[in-house]
Coordinates of N, CA, C and O in Angstrom, one line a residue:
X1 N 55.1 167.3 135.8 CA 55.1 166.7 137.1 C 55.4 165.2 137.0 O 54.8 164.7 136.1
X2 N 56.1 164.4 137.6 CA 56.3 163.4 138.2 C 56.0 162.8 139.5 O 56.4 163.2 140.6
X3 N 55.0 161.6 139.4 CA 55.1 161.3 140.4 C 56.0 160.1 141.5 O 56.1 159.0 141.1
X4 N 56.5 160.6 142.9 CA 57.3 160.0 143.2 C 56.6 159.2 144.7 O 55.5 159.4 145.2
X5 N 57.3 158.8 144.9 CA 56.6 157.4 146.2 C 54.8 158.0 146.4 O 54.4 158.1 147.5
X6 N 54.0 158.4 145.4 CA 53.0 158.4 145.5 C 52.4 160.1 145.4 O 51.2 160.5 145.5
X7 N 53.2 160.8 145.2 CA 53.2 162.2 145.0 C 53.3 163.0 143.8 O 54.1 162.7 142.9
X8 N 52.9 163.7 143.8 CA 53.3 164.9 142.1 C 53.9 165.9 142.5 O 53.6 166.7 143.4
X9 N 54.9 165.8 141.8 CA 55.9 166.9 142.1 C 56.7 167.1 141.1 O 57.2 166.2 140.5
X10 N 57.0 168.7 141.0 CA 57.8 169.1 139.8 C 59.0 168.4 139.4 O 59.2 167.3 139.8
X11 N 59.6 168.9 138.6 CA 60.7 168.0 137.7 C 61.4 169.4 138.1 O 60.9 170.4 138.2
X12 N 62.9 169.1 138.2 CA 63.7 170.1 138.0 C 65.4 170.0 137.5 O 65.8 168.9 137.8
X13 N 66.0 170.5 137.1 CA 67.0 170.6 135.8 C 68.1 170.1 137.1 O 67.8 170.1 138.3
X14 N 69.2 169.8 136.6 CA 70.1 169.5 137.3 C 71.2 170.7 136.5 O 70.9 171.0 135.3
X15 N 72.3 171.1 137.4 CA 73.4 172.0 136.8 C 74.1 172.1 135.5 O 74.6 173.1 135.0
X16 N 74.0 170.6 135.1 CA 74.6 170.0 133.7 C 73.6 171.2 132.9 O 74.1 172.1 132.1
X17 N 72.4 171.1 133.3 CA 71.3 171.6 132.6 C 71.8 173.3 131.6 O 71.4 173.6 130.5
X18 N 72.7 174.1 132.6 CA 73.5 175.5 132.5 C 74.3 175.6 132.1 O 74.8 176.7 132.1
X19 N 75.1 174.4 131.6 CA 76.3 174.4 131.0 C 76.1 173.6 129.3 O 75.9 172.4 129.1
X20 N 76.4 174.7 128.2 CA 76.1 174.6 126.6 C 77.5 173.4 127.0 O 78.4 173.6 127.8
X21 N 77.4 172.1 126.0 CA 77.6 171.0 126.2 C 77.7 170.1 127.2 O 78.2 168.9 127.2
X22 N 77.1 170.8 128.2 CA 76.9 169.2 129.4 C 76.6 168.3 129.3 O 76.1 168.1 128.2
X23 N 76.7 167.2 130.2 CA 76.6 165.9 130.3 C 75.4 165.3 131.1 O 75.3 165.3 132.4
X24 N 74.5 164.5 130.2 CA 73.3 163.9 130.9 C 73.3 163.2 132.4 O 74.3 162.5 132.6
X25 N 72.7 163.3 133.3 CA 71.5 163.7 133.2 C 71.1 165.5 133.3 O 71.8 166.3 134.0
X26 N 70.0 165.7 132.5 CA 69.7 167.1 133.0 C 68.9 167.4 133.7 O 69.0 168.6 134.0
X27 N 67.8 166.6 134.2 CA 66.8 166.5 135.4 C 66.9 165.8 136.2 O 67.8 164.9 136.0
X28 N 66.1 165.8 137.6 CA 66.7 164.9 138.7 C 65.6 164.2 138.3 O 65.3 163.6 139.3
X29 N 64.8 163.9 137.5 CA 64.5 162.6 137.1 C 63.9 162.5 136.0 O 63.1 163.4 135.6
X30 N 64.2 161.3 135.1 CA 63.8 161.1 133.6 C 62.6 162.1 133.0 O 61.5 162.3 133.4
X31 N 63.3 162.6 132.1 CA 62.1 163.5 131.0 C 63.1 163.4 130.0 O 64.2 164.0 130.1
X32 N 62.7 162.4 128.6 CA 62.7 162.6 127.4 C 62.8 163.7 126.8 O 63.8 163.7 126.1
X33 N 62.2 164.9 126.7 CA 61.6 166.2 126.2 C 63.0 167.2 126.8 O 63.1 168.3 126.3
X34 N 63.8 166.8 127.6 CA 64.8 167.2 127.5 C 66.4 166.9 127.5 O 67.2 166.9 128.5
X35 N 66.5 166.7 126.5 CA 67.6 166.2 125.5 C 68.6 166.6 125.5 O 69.5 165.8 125.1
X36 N 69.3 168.4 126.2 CA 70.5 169.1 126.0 C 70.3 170.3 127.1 O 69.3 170.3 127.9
X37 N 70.8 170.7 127.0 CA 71.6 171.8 127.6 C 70.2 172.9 126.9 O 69.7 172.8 125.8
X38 N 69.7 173.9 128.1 CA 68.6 174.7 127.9 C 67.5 174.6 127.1 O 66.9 175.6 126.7
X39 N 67.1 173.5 126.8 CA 65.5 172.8 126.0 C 64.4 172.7 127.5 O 64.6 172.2 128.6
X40 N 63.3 173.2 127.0 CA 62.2 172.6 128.0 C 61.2 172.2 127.6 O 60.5 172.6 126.7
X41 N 60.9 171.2 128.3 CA 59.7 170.2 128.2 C 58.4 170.9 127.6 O 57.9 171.8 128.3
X42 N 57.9 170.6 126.6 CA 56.4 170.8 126.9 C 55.8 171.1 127.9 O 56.0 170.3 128.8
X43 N 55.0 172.3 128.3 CA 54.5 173.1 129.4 C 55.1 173.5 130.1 O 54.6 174.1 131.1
X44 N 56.8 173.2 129.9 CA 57.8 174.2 130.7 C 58.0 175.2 130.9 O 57.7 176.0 130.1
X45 N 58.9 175.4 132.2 CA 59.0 177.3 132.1 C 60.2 177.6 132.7 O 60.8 176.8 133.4
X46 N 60.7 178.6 132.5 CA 61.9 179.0 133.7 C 62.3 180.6 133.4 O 62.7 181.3 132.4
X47 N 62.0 181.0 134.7 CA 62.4 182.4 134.8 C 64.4 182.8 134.8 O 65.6 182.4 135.1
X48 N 63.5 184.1 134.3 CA 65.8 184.9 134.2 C 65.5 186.1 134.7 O 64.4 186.5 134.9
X49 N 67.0 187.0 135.0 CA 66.7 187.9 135.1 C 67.7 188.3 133.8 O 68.6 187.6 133.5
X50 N 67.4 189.9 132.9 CA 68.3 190.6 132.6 C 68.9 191.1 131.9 O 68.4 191.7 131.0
X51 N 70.4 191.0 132.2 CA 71.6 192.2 132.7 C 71.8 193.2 131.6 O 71.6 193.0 130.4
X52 N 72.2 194.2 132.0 CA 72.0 194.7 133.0 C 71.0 195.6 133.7 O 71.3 196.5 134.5
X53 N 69.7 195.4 133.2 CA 68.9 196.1 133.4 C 68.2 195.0 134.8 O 67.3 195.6 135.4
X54 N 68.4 193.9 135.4 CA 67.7 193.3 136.2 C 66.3 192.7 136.1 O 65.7 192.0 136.9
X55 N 65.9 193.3 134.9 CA 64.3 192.9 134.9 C 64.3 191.7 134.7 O 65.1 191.1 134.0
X56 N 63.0 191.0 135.5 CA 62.7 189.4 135.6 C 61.9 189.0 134.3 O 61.0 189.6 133.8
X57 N 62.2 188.2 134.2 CA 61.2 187.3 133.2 C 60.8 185.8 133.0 O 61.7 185.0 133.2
X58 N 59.6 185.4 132.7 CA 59.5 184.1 132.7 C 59.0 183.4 131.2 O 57.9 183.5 130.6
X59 N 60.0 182.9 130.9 CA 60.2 182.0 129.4 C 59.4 180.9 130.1 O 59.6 180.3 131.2
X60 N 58.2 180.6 128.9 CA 57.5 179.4 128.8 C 57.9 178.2 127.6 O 58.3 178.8 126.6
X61 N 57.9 177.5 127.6 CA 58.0 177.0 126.4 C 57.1 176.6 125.4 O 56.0 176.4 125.9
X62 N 57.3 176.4 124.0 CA 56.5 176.4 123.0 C 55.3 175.4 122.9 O 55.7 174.4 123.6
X63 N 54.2 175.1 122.5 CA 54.0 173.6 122.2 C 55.0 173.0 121.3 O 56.0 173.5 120.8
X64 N 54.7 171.8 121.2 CA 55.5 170.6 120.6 C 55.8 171.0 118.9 O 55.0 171.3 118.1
X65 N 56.5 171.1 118.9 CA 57.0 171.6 117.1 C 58.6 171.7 116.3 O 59.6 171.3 116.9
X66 N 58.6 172.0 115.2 CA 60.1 171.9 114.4 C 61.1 172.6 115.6 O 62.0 171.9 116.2
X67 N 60.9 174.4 116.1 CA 61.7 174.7 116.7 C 61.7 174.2 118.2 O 62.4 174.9 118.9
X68 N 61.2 173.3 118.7 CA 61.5 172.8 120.1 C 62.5 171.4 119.6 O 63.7 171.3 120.1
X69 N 62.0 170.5 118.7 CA 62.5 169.0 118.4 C 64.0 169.3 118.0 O 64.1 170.0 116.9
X70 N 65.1 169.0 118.5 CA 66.1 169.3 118.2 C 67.0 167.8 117.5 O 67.3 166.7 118.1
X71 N 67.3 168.0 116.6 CA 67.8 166.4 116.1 C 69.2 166.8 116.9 O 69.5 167.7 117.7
X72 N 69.9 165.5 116.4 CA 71.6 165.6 116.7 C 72.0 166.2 115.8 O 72.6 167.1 116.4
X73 N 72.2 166.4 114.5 CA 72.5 167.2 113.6 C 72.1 169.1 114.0 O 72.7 170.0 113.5
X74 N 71.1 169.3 114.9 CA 71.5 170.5 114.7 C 72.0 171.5 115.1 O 72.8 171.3 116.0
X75 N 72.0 173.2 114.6 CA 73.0 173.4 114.6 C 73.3 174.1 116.3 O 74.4 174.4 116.7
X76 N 71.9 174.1 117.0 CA 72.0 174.4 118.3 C 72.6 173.3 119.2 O 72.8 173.4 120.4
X77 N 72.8 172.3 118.7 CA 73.3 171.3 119.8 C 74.4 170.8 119.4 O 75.2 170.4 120.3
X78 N 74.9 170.7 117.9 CA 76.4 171.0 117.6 C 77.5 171.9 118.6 O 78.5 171.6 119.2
X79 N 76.4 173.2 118.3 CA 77.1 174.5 119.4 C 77.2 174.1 120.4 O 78.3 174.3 120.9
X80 N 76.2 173.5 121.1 CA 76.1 172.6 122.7 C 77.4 172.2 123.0 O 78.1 172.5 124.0
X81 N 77.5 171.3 122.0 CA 78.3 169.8 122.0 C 79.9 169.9 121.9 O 80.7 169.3 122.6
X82 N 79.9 170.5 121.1 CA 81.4 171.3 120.6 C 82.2 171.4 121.2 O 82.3 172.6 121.5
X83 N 83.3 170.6 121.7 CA 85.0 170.5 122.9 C 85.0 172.0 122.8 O 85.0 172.7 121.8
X84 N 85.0 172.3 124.3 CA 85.1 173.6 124.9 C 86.9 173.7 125.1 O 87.4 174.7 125.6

């Protein structure tokens, strides 16, 4: 959460966020913790559905660790980054 003119309220991804090499920003407002294209914050979450079976699901993310910390070297954000 962030708070804004005196409120708490969620953080949420901007479009860039859905596209593997987008272009910052990926939240409508500052979070560090996400760096690229489908990474989430510490205590983050985001539901999917699917295909083609429809079933919903909700991805939490990890605590803080090797597979969340993504350098610039690797090889998930190379893939990201990579002229489409």
């Amino acid at each position: 959460a962030v708070r804004v003119a005196g409120h708490l309220i969620s953080n949420c991804v901007t479009p860039s966020w859905f596209v593997p090499g987008g272009a910052p920003p990926f939240t409508m407002y500052p979070c560090p913790d996400i760096a690229g294209p489908f990474l989430l914050a510490p205590g983050g979450y985001i539901g999917r559905r699917q295909l083609p079976s429809g079933q919903w699901e909700q991805l939490l993310a990890a605590q803080r660790g090797p597979r969340q910390e993504k350098g610039p070297d690797s090889r998930t954000l190379r893939r990201f980054n990579r002229p489409a």
